[in-house]
C-alpha atoms as one frame of an Amber mdcrd trajectory, in Angstrom:
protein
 -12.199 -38.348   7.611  -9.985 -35.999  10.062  -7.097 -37.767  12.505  -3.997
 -36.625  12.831  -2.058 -32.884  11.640   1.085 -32.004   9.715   2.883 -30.161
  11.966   4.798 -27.436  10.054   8.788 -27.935   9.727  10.246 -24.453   9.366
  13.673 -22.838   9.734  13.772 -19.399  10.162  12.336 -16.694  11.927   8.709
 -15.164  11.327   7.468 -11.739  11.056   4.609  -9.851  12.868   1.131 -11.022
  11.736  -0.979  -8.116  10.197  -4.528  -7.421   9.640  -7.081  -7.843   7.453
  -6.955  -9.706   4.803  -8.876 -10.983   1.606  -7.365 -10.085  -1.974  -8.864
 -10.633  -5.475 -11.939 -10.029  -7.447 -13.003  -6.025  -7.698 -16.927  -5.112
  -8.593 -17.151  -2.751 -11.018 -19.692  -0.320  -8.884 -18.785   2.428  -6.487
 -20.675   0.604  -3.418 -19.999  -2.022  -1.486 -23.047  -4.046   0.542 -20.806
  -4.097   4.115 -21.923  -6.195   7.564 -21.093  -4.007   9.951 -21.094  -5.853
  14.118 -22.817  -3.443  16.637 -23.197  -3.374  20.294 -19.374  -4.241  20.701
 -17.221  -0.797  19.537 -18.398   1.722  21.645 -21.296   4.007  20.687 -18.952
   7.017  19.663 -17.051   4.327  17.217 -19.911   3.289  15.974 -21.580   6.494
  14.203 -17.644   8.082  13.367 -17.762   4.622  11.215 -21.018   4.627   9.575
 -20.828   8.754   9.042 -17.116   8.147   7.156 -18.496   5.301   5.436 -21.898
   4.790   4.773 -23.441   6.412   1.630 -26.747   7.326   3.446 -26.306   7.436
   6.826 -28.850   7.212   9.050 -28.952  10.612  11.874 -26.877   9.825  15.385
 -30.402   9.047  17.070 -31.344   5.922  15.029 -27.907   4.565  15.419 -27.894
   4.933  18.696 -31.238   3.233  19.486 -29.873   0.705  17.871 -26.035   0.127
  19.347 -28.284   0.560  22.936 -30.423  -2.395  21.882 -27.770  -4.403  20.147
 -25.607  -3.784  23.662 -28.295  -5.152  26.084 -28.536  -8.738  23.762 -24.314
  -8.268  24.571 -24.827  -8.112  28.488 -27.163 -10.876  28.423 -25.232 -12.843
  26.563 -22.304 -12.435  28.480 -24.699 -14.159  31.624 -25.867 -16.834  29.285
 -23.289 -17.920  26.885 -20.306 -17.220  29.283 -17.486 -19.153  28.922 -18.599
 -20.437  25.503 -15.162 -19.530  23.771 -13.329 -21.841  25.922 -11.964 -25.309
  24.844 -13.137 -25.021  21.352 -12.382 -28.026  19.174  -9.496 -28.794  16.787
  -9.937 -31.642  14.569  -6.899 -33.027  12.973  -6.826 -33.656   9.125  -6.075
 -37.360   8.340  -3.206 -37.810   6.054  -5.315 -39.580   3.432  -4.709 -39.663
  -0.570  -6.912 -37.056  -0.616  -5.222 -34.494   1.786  -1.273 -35.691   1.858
  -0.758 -34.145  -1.675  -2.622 -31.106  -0.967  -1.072 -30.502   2.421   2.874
 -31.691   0.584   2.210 -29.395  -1.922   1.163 -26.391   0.637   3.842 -26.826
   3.596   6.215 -26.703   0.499   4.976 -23.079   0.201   7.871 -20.159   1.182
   5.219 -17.976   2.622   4.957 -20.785   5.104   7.996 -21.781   5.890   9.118
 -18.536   6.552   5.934 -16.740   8.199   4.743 -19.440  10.494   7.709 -20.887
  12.399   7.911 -18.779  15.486   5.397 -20.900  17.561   4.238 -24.368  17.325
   1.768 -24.237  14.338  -0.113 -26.839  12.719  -2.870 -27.683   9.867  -6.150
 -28.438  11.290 -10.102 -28.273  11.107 -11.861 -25.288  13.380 -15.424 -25.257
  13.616 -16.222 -21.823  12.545 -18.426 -21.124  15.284 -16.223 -21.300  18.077
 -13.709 -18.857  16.364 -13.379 -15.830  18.456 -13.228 -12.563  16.083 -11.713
  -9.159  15.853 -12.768  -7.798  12.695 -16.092  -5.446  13.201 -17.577  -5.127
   9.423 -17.772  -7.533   6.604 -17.980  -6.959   2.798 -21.333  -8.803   1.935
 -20.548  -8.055  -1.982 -16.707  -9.542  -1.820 -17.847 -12.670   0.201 -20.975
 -12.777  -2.772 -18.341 -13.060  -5.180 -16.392 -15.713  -3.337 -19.479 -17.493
  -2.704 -19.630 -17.411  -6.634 -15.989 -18.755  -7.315 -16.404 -21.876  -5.085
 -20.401 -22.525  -6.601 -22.913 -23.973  -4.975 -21.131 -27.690  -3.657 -17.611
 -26.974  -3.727 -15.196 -30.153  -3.062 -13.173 -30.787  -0.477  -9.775 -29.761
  -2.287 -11.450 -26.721  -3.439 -12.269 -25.345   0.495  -9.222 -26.261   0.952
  -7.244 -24.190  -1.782  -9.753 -21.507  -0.908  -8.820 -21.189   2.975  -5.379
 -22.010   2.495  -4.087 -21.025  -1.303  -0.718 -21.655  -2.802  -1.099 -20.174
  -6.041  -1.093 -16.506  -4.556  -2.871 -14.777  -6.872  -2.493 -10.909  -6.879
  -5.335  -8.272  -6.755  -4.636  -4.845  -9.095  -2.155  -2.127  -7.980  -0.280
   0.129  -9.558   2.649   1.942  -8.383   5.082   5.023  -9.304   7.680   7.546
  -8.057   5.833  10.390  -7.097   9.172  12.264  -6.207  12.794  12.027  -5.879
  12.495   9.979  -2.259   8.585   8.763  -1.797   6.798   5.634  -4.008   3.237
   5.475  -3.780   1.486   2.762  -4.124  -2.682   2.107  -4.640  -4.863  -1.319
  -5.104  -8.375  -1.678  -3.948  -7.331  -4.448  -1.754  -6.470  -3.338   2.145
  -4.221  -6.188   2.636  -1.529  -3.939   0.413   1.455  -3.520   3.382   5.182
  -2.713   4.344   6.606  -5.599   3.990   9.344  -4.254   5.679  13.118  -4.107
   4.629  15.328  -6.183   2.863  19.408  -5.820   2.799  20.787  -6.860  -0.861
  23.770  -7.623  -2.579  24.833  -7.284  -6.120  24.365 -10.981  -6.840  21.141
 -10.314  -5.922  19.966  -7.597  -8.414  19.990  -9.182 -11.564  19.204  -7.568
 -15.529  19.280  -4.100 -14.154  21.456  -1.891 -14.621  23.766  -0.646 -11.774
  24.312   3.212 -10.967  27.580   1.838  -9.716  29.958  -0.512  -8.136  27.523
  -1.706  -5.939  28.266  -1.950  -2.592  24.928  -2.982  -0.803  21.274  -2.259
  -1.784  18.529  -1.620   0.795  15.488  -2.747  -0.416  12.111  -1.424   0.630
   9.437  -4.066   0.194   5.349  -3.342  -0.280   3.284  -6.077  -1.255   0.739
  -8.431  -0.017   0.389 -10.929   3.135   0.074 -14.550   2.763  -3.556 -14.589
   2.320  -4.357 -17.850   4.600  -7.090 -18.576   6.915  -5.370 -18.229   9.650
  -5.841 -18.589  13.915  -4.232 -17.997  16.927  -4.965 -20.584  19.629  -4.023
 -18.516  22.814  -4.906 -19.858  26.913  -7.830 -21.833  25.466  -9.475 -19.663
  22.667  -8.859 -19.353  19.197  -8.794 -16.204  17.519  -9.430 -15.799  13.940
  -6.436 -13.971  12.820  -6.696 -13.595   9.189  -9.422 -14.852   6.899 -13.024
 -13.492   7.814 -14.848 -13.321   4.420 -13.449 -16.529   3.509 -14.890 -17.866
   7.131 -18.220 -16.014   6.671 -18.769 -17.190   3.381 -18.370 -20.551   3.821
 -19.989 -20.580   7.264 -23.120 -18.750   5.231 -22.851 -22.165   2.708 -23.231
 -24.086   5.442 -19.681 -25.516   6.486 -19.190 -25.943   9.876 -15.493 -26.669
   9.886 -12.892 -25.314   7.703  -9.116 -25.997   7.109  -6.861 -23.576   8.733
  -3.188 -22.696   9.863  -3.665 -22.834  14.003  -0.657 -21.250  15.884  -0.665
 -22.287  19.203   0.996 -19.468  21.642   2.264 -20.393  25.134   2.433 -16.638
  26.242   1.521 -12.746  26.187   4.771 -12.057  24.530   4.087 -14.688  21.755
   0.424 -13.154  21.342   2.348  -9.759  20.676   4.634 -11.479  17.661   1.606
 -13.138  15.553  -1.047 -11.756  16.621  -2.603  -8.355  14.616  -2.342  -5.266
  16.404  -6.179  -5.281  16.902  -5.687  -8.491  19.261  -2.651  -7.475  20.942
  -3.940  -4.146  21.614  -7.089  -5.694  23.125  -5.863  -9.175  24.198  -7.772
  -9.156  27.612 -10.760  -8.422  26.009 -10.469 -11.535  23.164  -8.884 -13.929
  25.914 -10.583 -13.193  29.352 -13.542 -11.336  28.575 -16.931 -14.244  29.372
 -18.189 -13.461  25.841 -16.393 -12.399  23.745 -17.258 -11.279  19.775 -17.214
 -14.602  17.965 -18.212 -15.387  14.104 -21.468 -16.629  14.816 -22.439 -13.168
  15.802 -22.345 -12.175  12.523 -25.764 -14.035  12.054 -27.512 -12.603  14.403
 -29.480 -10.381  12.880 -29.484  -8.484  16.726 -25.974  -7.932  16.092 -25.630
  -6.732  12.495 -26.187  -3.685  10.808 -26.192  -4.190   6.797 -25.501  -0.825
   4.971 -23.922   0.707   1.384 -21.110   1.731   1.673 -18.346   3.744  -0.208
 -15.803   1.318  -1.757 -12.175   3.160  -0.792  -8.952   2.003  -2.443  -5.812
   1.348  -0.615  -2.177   3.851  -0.642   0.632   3.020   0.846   3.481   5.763
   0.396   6.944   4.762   0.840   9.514   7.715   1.615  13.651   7.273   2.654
  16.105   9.152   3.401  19.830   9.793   2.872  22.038  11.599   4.966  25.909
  11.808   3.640  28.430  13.624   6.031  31.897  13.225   6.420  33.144  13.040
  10.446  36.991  12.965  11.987  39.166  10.135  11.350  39.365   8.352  14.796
């Protein structure tokens, strides 16, 4: 079934990767059910989490008993399993009647052409298992209602849309001018971001009116990322980038491997352009460390700590700023 990849033809430059991640699909109640990995953050960043965010929280002497005990299964494991993160696999999708139109239709995507041609990138298959991870906590009710969307035997097109979508479907949000120079905007998904900036033209403001004889226009862009599952293959590891409910729910189904956009970095300084800030900031730890956090760990009950907690909704606030002066003629 799986031989050779597409290698993505791009032509212009990409922009930093950013975290987390999944969009879509609110529950109406107040509470999430959340995942959330112990024994790796230390113990202080452990009970500052659960105390913000848990809706009972259990007192600092339970939690610590158990980031203690879920910290001496780490230490073993990094004597038993070490070295486990190295070499995973990368199975290359065969260019079949089933996948050619699926992957035509995706590389013909913007979003990908113009987010994922910094590095050598490519569509393949990663086993799930083997994917290194960043994220600490996991929304159990959002990956429920994923697990819903895709039913009980989804087909093979329909993992695929799922890990790697096209249609880009937007969650809610809601925005407005809260005064003369800030825009605030609010959804309940956390992948809401700066986009960052965008220098305009006339031509390119259409059926709006202008103030003026436009000379330029300096857009200031919020909205959501790409939304793919999405890995960083990086001295021998890959790291799942973007993507962990969608990998969680489907490795709870029982897939092993998954379709997903691998780019493949050749240096430090590469890491720090796609990469999210979590890896970057940590990179020795994901890269070198014997054992590091991986998805399987999410399984292990040893490892998990499954609690309420308070569903929060997302702001971004936008401000500028305009400075007019006049200066000597030179």
């Amino acid at each position: 079934m799986i031989a050779s990849p597409q290698t993505l033809e791009v032509e212009s430059k990409s922009t930093p990767a950013a975290e987390p991640k999944e969009v879509e699909i609110i529950s109406p109640a107040a509470e999430d059910e959340n995942l959330y990995l112990i024994g790796r953050p230390t113990l202080k960043q452990y009970i500052r989490y659960v105390r913000s965010h848990a809706v009972n929280p259990p007192g600092s002497g339970t939690l610590a008993e158990e980031w203690q005990a879920a910290n001496d299964v780490v230490r073993t494991l990094e004597k038993d399993e070490a070295g486990c993160a190295d070499n995973p696999p990368i199975i290359k999708i065969e260019i079949t009647p089933k996948y050619e139109p699926l992957l035509t239709e995706f590389l013909k995507d913007p979003l990908v052409r113009y987010n994922f041609n910094t590095v050598p990138t490519e569509v393949a298959m990663v086993e799930l298992d083997s994917l290194v991870v960043y994220q600490k906590h996991i929304d159990l009710t959002f990956v429920r209602q994923l697990q819903k969307k895709l039913g009980p035997a989804p087909s093979d097109e329909e993992i695929f849309r799922t890990c790697l979508p096209y249609d880009h479907p937007q969650p809610p949000v809601k925005w407005s001018r809260v005064d003369g120079d800030s825009f605030v905007f609010v959804s309940p998904s956390n992948d809401l971001r700066f986009l960052g900036t965008m220098p305009l033209h006339s031509h390119h403001v259409k059926d709006y009116p202008p103030p003026g004889n436009l000379v330029g226009v300096v857009g200031i862009a919020v909205g959501f990322g790409s939304n793919f599952l999405n890995a960083v293959y990086a001295e021998n590891r890959i790291i799942l980038n973007n993507g962990s409910h969608r990998a969680y729910a489907l490795r709870e189904m029982g897939f092993t491997y998954v379709p997903c956009i691998v780019q493949h970095v050749a240096s430090r300084e590469q890491l720090g352009i796609v990469a999210s800030s979590d890896i970057r900031h940590a990179a020795d730890f994901y890269l070198k460390h014997p054992r590091p956090s991986m998805l399987k760990d999410y399984f292990n009950p040893k490892f998990r700590k499954v609690m309420l907690f308070r569903r929060r909704i997302h702001q971004v606030t936008v401000k500028f700023e305009v400075d007019e002066i006049d200066v000597p003629a030179v």
